[in-house]
């Protein structure tokens, strides 16, 4: 049985008043877990330094990893940010509400604990109806990282949150499964050129269609050198990681499948595959599919749940294919590379 109270809200049929008590908890400095279209978030009043600090304690999150501040709409953007470039408004109007986070220069009233001591702040307007209603009820900007213990895969269902945070927050809102399944796209507009810091549901191609030139931060696809600092501090941590070591293979589809079949015969092997391959690994200890091979959005949706299932099954090693770089696949690839500690075999 859980310790933290859980409020169940049907995202397809609810009244905004159902979120009033949760909004009050946030306003009064408490911690509330809530569903978004990306992953579950762990929210606190972003303008209350003590409340924001409690997020780091609940998650066990390093204090130099800043938080994303969530707003219901653009009306109070200038309360958080200054020197807002026109490009930011174009980007928000193209992709918000939605899985997009924009880094902008911050106003002094945003506490250092929220910005990780940086001169910038990350802002997002979520599209999930329950998140939007909660933000309106809270009537304060809400700082919210993913609602997992630091280092664990992000939660895409309340059951995942309960595994990690039961008893560590004031209220959890259960709004069913998250649609996108991966954290938001993070893009910085605080410098001269837009920079993609973390790929997500809004693809690089979509960003370029609005912004023109967008640089991709090194940390998106490469292991950082010792001491190298990524622009998004969170990208330096080994994240999204299941307990067993994960190895990824890059090669032709036939070669990768043969490699998976060979490894599936090892004792305690976990195989991460696609629906079309499911029947090929009768000897594996545990098999998880990301969905049909051609359905990139399904892969994003299924990924974190699959990684947690390997933990639950207690496998000794996990094997999977390295995704491509187009569209949302770049985000799936980034999360898998981080989960694998960049351990890639080239066939
Ligand atoms: P999470 O909310 O746990 O999904 O992580 C938020 C991500 O956004 C992390 O990778 C942070 O490092 C990044 N982030 C948040 N605020 C900033 C900022 N002001 N500048 C750069 N990156 C940021
Ligand atoms: Mg996170």
GROMACS .gro file of C-alpha atoms and ligand atoms in nm:
model
  371
    1UNK     CA    1   0.000   0.000   0.000
    2UNK     CA    2   0.118   0.348  -0.080
    3UNK     CA    3   0.186   0.614   0.183
    4UNK     CA    4   0.139   0.928  -0.030
    5UNK     CA    5  -0.227   1.011  -0.112
    6UNK     CA    6  -0.317   0.953  -0.479
    7UNK     CA    7  -0.578   1.160  -0.663
    8UNK     CA    8  -0.713   0.983  -0.973
    9UNK     CA    9  -0.816   1.217  -1.255
   10UNK     CA   10  -0.957   1.098  -1.588
   11UNK     CA   11  -0.776   1.318  -1.844
   12UNK     CA   12  -1.065   1.276  -2.090
   13UNK     CA   13  -1.337   1.377  -1.847
   14UNK     CA   14  -1.269   1.592  -1.540
   15UNK     CA   15  -1.360   1.927  -1.390
   16UNK     CA   16  -1.087   2.183  -1.317
   17UNK     CA   17  -1.209   2.206  -0.951
   18UNK     CA   18  -1.083   1.850  -0.895
   19UNK     CA   19  -0.733   2.000  -0.910
   20UNK     CA   20  -0.804   2.281  -0.661
   21UNK     CA   21  -0.661   2.100  -0.352
   22UNK     CA   22  -0.348   2.005  -0.550
   23UNK     CA   23  -0.309   2.366  -0.665
   24UNK     CA   24  -0.335   2.479  -0.303
   25UNK     CA   25  -0.063   2.234  -0.192
   26UNK     CA   26   0.169   2.379  -0.457
   27UNK     CA   27   0.090   2.739  -0.358
   28UNK     CA   28   0.158   2.656   0.006
   29UNK     CA   29   0.502   2.508  -0.064
   30UNK     CA   30   0.423   2.135  -0.098
   31UNK     CA   31   0.532   1.876  -0.357
   32UNK     CA   32   0.281   1.735  -0.610
   33UNK     CA   33   0.344   1.467  -0.873
   34UNK     CA   34   0.140   1.522  -1.190
   35UNK     CA   35   0.105   1.371  -1.538
   36UNK     CA   36   0.229   1.556  -1.847
   37UNK     CA   37   0.236   1.457  -2.214
   38UNK     CA   38   0.611   1.379  -2.180
   39UNK     CA   39   0.666   1.200  -1.845
   40UNK     CA   40   0.534   1.245  -1.488
   41UNK     CA   41   0.664   1.562  -1.319
   42UNK     CA   42   0.748   1.637  -0.954
   43UNK     CA   43   0.624   1.992  -0.900
   44UNK     CA   44   0.683   2.272  -0.650
   45UNK     CA   45   0.627   2.649  -0.648
   46UNK     CA   46   0.917   2.781  -0.860
   47UNK     CA   47   0.926   3.113  -0.674
   48UNK     CA   48   0.950   2.949  -0.329
   49UNK     CA   49   1.313   2.861  -0.267
   50UNK     CA   50   1.242   2.617   0.016
   51UNK     CA   51   0.977   2.432  -0.186
   52UNK     CA   52   1.207   2.407  -0.490
   53UNK     CA   53   1.489   2.280  -0.270
   54UNK     CA   54   1.262   2.001  -0.144
   55UNK     CA   55   1.244   1.865  -0.503
   56UNK     CA   56   1.618   1.793  -0.496
   57UNK     CA   57   1.588   1.614  -0.161
   58UNK     CA   58   1.290   1.399  -0.274
   59UNK     CA   59   1.468   1.294  -0.596
   60UNK     CA   60   1.824   1.276  -0.463
   61UNK     CA   61   1.909   1.513  -0.752
   62UNK     CA   62   2.248   1.688  -0.774
   63UNK     CA   63   2.196   2.057  -0.693
   64UNK     CA   64   2.374   2.182  -1.008
   65UNK     CA   65   2.104   2.029  -1.232
   66UNK     CA   66   1.844   2.304  -1.291
   67UNK     CA   67   1.467   2.258  -1.304
   68UNK     CA   68   1.217   2.329  -1.582
   69UNK     CA   69   0.954   2.587  -1.488
   70UNK     CA   70   0.601   2.510  -1.611
   71UNK     CA   71   0.341   2.775  -1.704
   72UNK     CA   72  -0.021   2.734  -1.823
   73UNK     CA   73   0.033   2.986  -2.106
   74UNK     CA   74   0.262   3.269  -2.217
   75UNK     CA   75   0.091   3.543  -2.017
   76UNK     CA   76   0.348   3.547  -1.733
   77UNK     CA   77   0.658   3.461  -1.934
   78UNK     CA   78   0.816   3.801  -1.861
   79UNK     CA   79   0.780   3.738  -1.488
   80UNK     CA   80   1.042   3.462  -1.529
   81UNK     CA   81   1.248   3.575  -1.829
   82UNK     CA   82   1.410   3.892  -1.964
   83UNK     CA   83   1.541   3.996  -2.309
   84UNK     CA   84   1.301   3.749  -2.470
   85UNK     CA   85   1.396   3.719  -2.840
   86UNK     CA   86   1.128   3.714  -3.111
   87UNK     CA   87   1.241   3.361  -3.199
   88UNK     CA   88   1.115   3.241  -2.860
   89UNK     CA   89   0.766   3.363  -2.934
   90UNK     CA   90   0.774   3.202  -3.282
   91UNK     CA   91   0.885   2.875  -3.127
   92UNK     CA   92   0.623   2.880  -2.852
   93UNK     CA   93   0.348   2.967  -3.097
   94UNK     CA   94   0.454   2.680  -3.327
   95UNK     CA   95   0.495   2.404  -3.065
   96UNK     CA   96   0.335   2.507  -2.735
   97UNK     CA   97   0.150   2.386  -2.548
   98UNK     CA   98   0.360   2.076  -2.609
   99UNK     CA   99   0.682   1.885  -2.535
  100UNK     CA  100   0.914   2.186  -2.580
  101UNK     CA  101   1.137   2.358  -2.322
  102UNK     CA  102   1.303   2.690  -2.406
  103UNK     CA  103   1.604   2.828  -2.216
  104UNK     CA  104   1.596   3.207  -2.179
  105UNK     CA  105   1.773   3.468  -1.967
  106UNK     CA  106   1.617   3.473  -1.621
  107UNK     CA  107   1.463   3.745  -1.407
  108UNK     CA  108   1.632   3.797  -1.068
  109UNK     CA  109   1.325   3.668  -0.882
  110UNK     CA  110   1.379   3.313  -1.013
  111UNK     CA  111   1.570   3.153  -0.724
  112UNK     CA  112   1.920   3.017  -0.789
  113UNK     CA  113   1.808   2.677  -0.666
  114UNK     CA  114   1.570   2.657  -0.967
  115UNK     CA  115   1.827   2.772  -1.223
  116UNK     CA  116   2.113   2.568  -1.076
  117UNK     CA  117   2.300   2.895  -1.026
  118UNK     CA  118   2.285   2.978  -1.400
  119UNK     CA  119   2.176   3.314  -1.542
  120UNK     CA  120   1.906   3.137  -1.746
  121UNK     CA  121   1.580   2.955  -1.682
  122UNK     CA  122   1.404   2.670  -1.864
  123UNK     CA  123   1.035   2.728  -1.947
  124UNK     CA  124   0.770   2.487  -2.074
  125UNK     CA  125   0.395   2.499  -2.138
  126UNK     CA  126   0.266   2.141  -2.115
  127UNK     CA  127  -0.032   2.028  -2.325
  128UNK     CA  128  -0.158   1.750  -2.098
  129UNK     CA  129  -0.508   1.863  -1.988
  130UNK     CA  130  -0.449   1.765  -1.623
  131UNK     CA  131  -0.114   1.946  -1.610
  132UNK     CA  132  -0.269   2.256  -1.770
  133UNK     CA  133  -0.560   2.257  -1.521
  134UNK     CA  134  -0.322   2.206  -1.226
  135UNK     CA  135  -0.104   2.499  -1.339
  136UNK     CA  136  -0.410   2.724  -1.365
  137UNK     CA  137  -0.527   2.617  -1.018
  138UNK     CA  138  -0.179   2.662  -0.867
  139UNK     CA  139  -0.158   3.018  -1.004
  140UNK     CA  140   0.221   3.009  -0.947
  141UNK     CA  141   0.494   2.895  -1.189
  142UNK     CA  142   0.570   2.529  -1.113
  143UNK     CA  143   0.926   2.393  -1.120
  144UNK     CA  144   0.911   2.024  -1.210
  145UNK     CA  145   1.174   1.770  -1.311
  146UNK     CA  146   1.078   1.413  -1.395
  147UNK     CA  147   0.922   1.232  -1.096
  148UNK     CA  148   1.185   0.959  -1.060
  149UNK     CA  149   1.470   0.901  -0.817
  150UNK     CA  150   1.777   1.060  -0.976
  151UNK     CA  151   1.945   0.823  -1.225
  152UNK     CA  152   1.639   0.598  -1.274
  153UNK     CA  153   1.439   0.592  -1.600
  154UNK     CA  154   1.174   0.869  -1.608
  155UNK     CA  155   0.822   0.759  -1.506
  156UNK     CA  156   0.557   0.726  -1.775
  157UNK     CA  157   0.290   0.574  -1.544
  158UNK     CA  158   0.201   0.635  -1.180
  159UNK     CA  159   0.321   0.284  -1.088
  160UNK     CA  160   0.674   0.396  -1.183
  161UNK     CA  161   0.644   0.703  -0.959
  162UNK     CA  162   0.526   0.489  -0.668
  163UNK     CA  163   0.834   0.267  -0.709
  164UNK     CA  164   1.058   0.570  -0.669
  165UNK     CA  165   0.887   0.842  -0.461
  166UNK     CA  166   0.614   0.696  -0.240
  167UNK     CA  167   0.621   0.871   0.098
  168UNK     CA  168   0.853   1.147  -0.028
  169UNK     CA  169   0.590   1.390  -0.168
  170UNK     CA  170   0.259   1.540  -0.048
  171UNK     CA  171   0.026   1.426  -0.329
  172UNK     CA  172   0.038   1.221  -0.649
  173UNK     CA  173  -0.208   1.277  -0.935
  174UNK     CA  174  -0.273   0.966  -1.145
  175UNK     CA  175  -0.373   1.067  -1.496
  176UNK     CA  176  -0.292   0.743  -1.679
  177UNK     CA  177  -0.008   0.685  -1.925
  178UNK     CA  178   0.203   0.970  -2.068
  179UNK     CA  179   0.164   1.006  -2.446
  180UNK     CA  180   0.511   1.099  -2.572
  181UNK     CA  181   0.697   0.893  -2.310
  182UNK     CA  182   1.029   1.086  -2.327
  183UNK     CA  183   1.122   1.417  -2.165
  184UNK     CA  184   1.073   1.744  -2.355
  185UNK     CA  185   1.299   1.883  -2.625
  186UNK     CA  186   1.528   2.144  -2.463
  187UNK     CA  187   1.647   2.430  -2.685
  188UNK     CA  188   1.849   2.730  -2.570
  189UNK     CA  189   1.769   3.075  -2.707
  190UNK     CA  190   1.987   3.248  -2.448
  191UNK     CA  191   2.291   3.276  -2.679
  192UNK     CA  192   2.359   3.401  -3.033
  193UNK     CA  193   2.253   3.080  -3.211
  194UNK     CA  194   1.975   2.841  -3.104
  195UNK     CA  195   2.121   2.522  -2.955
  196UNK     CA  196   1.945   2.188  -2.913
  197UNK     CA  197   2.047   2.067  -2.565
  198UNK     CA  198   1.821   1.762  -2.538
  199UNK     CA  199   1.621   1.598  -2.820
  200UNK     CA  200   1.256   1.510  -2.753
  201UNK     CA  201   0.908   1.502  -2.903
  202UNK     CA  202   0.968   1.823  -3.101
  203UNK     CA  203   1.231   1.707  -3.349
  204UNK     CA  204   1.542   1.892  -3.471
  205UNK     CA  205   1.379   1.914  -3.815
  206UNK     CA  206   1.072   2.082  -3.661
  207UNK     CA  207   1.292   2.331  -3.471
  208UNK     CA  208   1.486   2.417  -3.789
  209UNK     CA  209   1.161   2.473  -3.979
  210UNK     CA  210   1.093   2.768  -3.745
  211UNK     CA  211   1.441   2.884  -3.637
  212UNK     CA  212   1.658   2.813  -3.940
  213UNK     CA  213   2.003   2.733  -3.804
  214UNK     CA  214   2.006   2.520  -3.488
  215UNK     CA  215   2.331   2.387  -3.344
  216UNK     CA  216   2.326   2.047  -3.173
  217UNK     CA  217   2.510   2.038  -2.839
  218UNK     CA  218   2.786   1.775  -2.824
  219UNK     CA  219   2.623   1.605  -2.527
  220UNK     CA  220   2.325   1.493  -2.745
  221UNK     CA  221   2.515   1.218  -2.927
  222UNK     CA  222   2.863   1.192  -2.777
  223UNK     CA  223   3.017   1.087  -2.452
  224UNK     CA  224   3.166   1.395  -2.292
  225UNK     CA  225   3.538   1.409  -2.230
  226UNK     CA  226   3.655   1.408  -1.867
  227UNK     CA  227   3.573   1.751  -1.719
  228UNK     CA  228   3.379   1.873  -2.030
  229UNK     CA  229   3.066   2.069  -1.930
  230UNK     CA  230   2.748   2.030  -2.136
  231UNK     CA  231   2.522   2.338  -2.175
  232UNK     CA  232   2.238   2.147  -2.004
  233UNK     CA  233   2.398   2.037  -1.677
  234UNK     CA  234   2.164   1.736  -1.655
  235UNK     CA  235   2.312   1.584  -1.972
  236UNK     CA  236   2.634   1.491  -1.797
  237UNK     CA  237   2.476   1.238  -1.562
  238UNK     CA  238   2.433   0.869  -1.646
  239UNK     CA  239   2.060   0.881  -1.669
  240UNK     CA  240   1.763   0.673  -1.763
  241UNK     CA  241   1.958   0.369  -1.660
  242UNK     CA  242   1.829   0.020  -1.580
  243UNK     CA  243   2.029  -0.179  -1.321
  244UNK     CA  244   2.178  -0.429  -1.572
  245UNK     CA  245   2.440  -0.309  -1.824
  246UNK     CA  246   2.295  -0.222  -2.165
  247UNK     CA  247   2.487  -0.276  -2.492
  248UNK     CA  248   2.368  -0.130  -2.824
  249UNK     CA  249   2.458  -0.253  -3.173
  250UNK     CA  250   2.490  -0.051  -3.492
  251UNK     CA  251   2.485  -0.229  -3.829
  252UNK     CA  252   2.254  -0.356  -4.103
  253UNK     CA  253   1.914  -0.477  -3.974
  254UNK     CA  254   2.012  -0.839  -4.057
  255UNK     CA  255   2.344  -0.813  -3.872
  256UNK     CA  256   2.184  -0.652  -3.567
  257UNK     CA  257   1.914  -0.921  -3.554
  258UNK     CA  258   2.176  -1.199  -3.575
  259UNK     CA  259   2.374  -1.029  -3.295
  260UNK     CA  260   2.061  -1.011  -3.077
  261UNK     CA  261   1.983  -1.379  -3.141
  262UNK     CA  262   2.340  -1.479  -3.045
  263UNK     CA  263   2.331  -1.278  -2.719
  264UNK     CA  264   1.979  -1.399  -2.632
  265UNK     CA  265   2.128  -1.744  -2.558
  266UNK     CA  266   2.346  -1.610  -2.272
  267UNK     CA  267   2.213  -1.685  -1.923
  268UNK     CA  268   2.001  -1.396  -1.791
  269UNK     CA  269   1.995  -1.207  -2.123
  270UNK     CA  270   1.742  -0.927  -2.172
  271UNK     CA  271   1.656  -0.838  -2.534
  272UNK     CA  272   1.515  -0.502  -2.644
  273UNK     CA  273   1.361  -0.555  -2.989
  274UNK     CA  274   1.072  -0.466  -3.223
  275UNK     CA  275   0.740  -0.650  -3.264
  276UNK     CA  276   0.857  -0.816  -3.588
  277UNK     CA  277   1.149  -0.984  -3.402
  278UNK     CA  278   0.965  -1.094  -3.088
  279UNK     CA  279   0.954  -1.467  -3.176
  280UNK     CA  280   1.329  -1.492  -3.245
  281UNK     CA  281   1.454  -1.510  -2.884
  282UNK     CA  282   1.300  -1.817  -2.713
  283UNK     CA  283   1.609  -1.859  -2.491
  284UNK     CA  284   1.620  -1.503  -2.357
  285UNK     CA  285   1.540  -1.448  -1.988
  286UNK     CA  286   1.328  -1.145  -2.079
  287UNK     CA  287   1.220  -0.983  -2.409
  288UNK     CA  288   1.074  -0.630  -2.442
  289UNK     CA  289   0.948  -0.482  -2.767
  290UNK     CA  290   0.944  -0.111  -2.846
  291UNK     CA  291   0.655  -0.168  -3.093
  292UNK     CA  292   0.649  -0.197  -3.473
  293UNK     CA  293   0.995  -0.129  -3.623
  294UNK     CA  294   0.876   0.161  -3.840
  295UNK     CA  295   0.679   0.340  -3.564
  296UNK     CA  296   0.929   0.583  -3.401
  297UNK     CA  297   0.665   0.745  -3.181
  298UNK     CA  298   0.576   0.401  -3.038
  299UNK     CA  299   0.945   0.345  -2.952
  300UNK     CA  300   0.956   0.671  -2.755
  301UNK     CA  301   0.632   0.584  -2.577
  302UNK     CA  302   0.750   0.234  -2.479
  303UNK     CA  303   1.118   0.295  -2.393
  304UNK     CA  304   1.122   0.383  -2.022
  305UNK     CA  305   0.860   0.125  -1.930
  306UNK     CA  306   1.069  -0.137  -2.113
  307UNK     CA  307   1.388  -0.035  -1.927
  308UNK     CA  308   1.207  -0.061  -1.593
  309UNK     CA  309   1.070  -0.407  -1.691
  310UNK     CA  310   1.424  -0.540  -1.733
  311UNK     CA  311   1.495  -0.429  -1.376
  312UNK     CA  312   1.179  -0.602  -1.252
  313UNK     CA  313   1.278  -0.922  -1.437
  314UNK     CA  314   1.626  -0.912  -1.282
  315UNK     CA  315   1.818  -0.973  -1.609
  316UNK     CA  316   2.200  -0.975  -1.603
  317UNK     CA  317   2.264  -0.789  -1.931
  318UNK     CA  318   2.049  -0.610  -2.188
  319UNK     CA  319   2.105  -0.595  -2.567
  320UNK     CA  320   1.936  -0.368  -2.821
  321UNK     CA  321   1.975  -0.184  -3.153
  322UNK     CA  322   2.107   0.174  -3.177
  323UNK     CA  323   1.823   0.389  -3.325
  324UNK     CA  324   1.871   0.632  -3.616
  325UNK     CA  325   1.886   1.012  -3.599
  326UNK     CA  326   1.574   1.127  -3.785
  327UNK     CA  327   1.269   1.280  -3.612
  328UNK     CA  328   1.193   1.149  -3.264
  329UNK     CA  329   1.443   0.864  -3.315
  330UNK     CA  330   1.719   1.110  -3.223
  331UNK     CA  331   1.559   1.138  -2.877
  332UNK     CA  332   1.523   0.760  -2.836
  333UNK     CA  333   1.885   0.722  -2.946
  334UNK     CA  334   2.002   0.987  -2.697
  335UNK     CA  335   1.821   0.819  -2.403
  336UNK     CA  336   1.948   0.472  -2.503
  337UNK     CA  337   2.306   0.597  -2.542
  338UNK     CA  338   2.290   0.748  -2.194
  339UNK     CA  339   2.130   0.435  -2.047
  340UNK     CA  340   2.410   0.231  -2.210
  341UNK     CA  341   2.685   0.465  -2.092
  342UNK     CA  342   2.760   0.501  -2.469
  343UNK     CA  343   2.851   0.132  -2.496
  344UNK     CA  344   2.797   0.070  -2.870
  345UNK     CA  345   2.921  -0.227  -3.074
  346UNK     CA  346   2.978  -0.155  -3.446
  347UNK     CA  347   2.899  -0.472  -3.645
  348LIG     P1  348   1.436   1.698  -1.620
  348LIG     O1  349   1.341   1.804  -1.577
  348LIG     O2  350   1.481   1.607  -1.510
  348LIG     O3  351   1.384   1.625  -1.737
  348LIG     O4  352   1.569   1.774  -1.667
  348LIG     C1  353   1.568   1.905  -1.721
  348LIG     C2  354   1.681   1.923  -1.819
  348LIG     O5  355   1.687   2.059  -1.861
  348LIG     C3  356   1.817   1.888  -1.759
  348LIG     O6  357   1.900   1.827  -1.855
  348LIG     C4  358   1.867   2.027  -1.720
  348LIG     O7  359   2.008   2.031  -1.711
  348LIG     C5  360   1.814   2.113  -1.835
  348LIG     N1  361   1.802   2.253  -1.795
  348LIG     C6  362   1.713   2.304  -1.707
  348LIG     N2  363   1.735   2.438  -1.691
  348LIG     C7  364   1.839   2.470  -1.769
  348LIG     C8  365   1.910   2.592  -1.796
  348LIG     N3  366   1.878   2.706  -1.737
  348LIG     N4  367   2.014   2.585  -1.884
  348LIG     C9  368   2.046   2.471  -1.944
  348LIG     N5  369   1.984   2.352  -1.922
  348LIG    C10  370   1.882   2.352  -1.836
  349LIG    MG1  371   1.481   1.377  -1.529
   0.00000   0.00000   0.00000
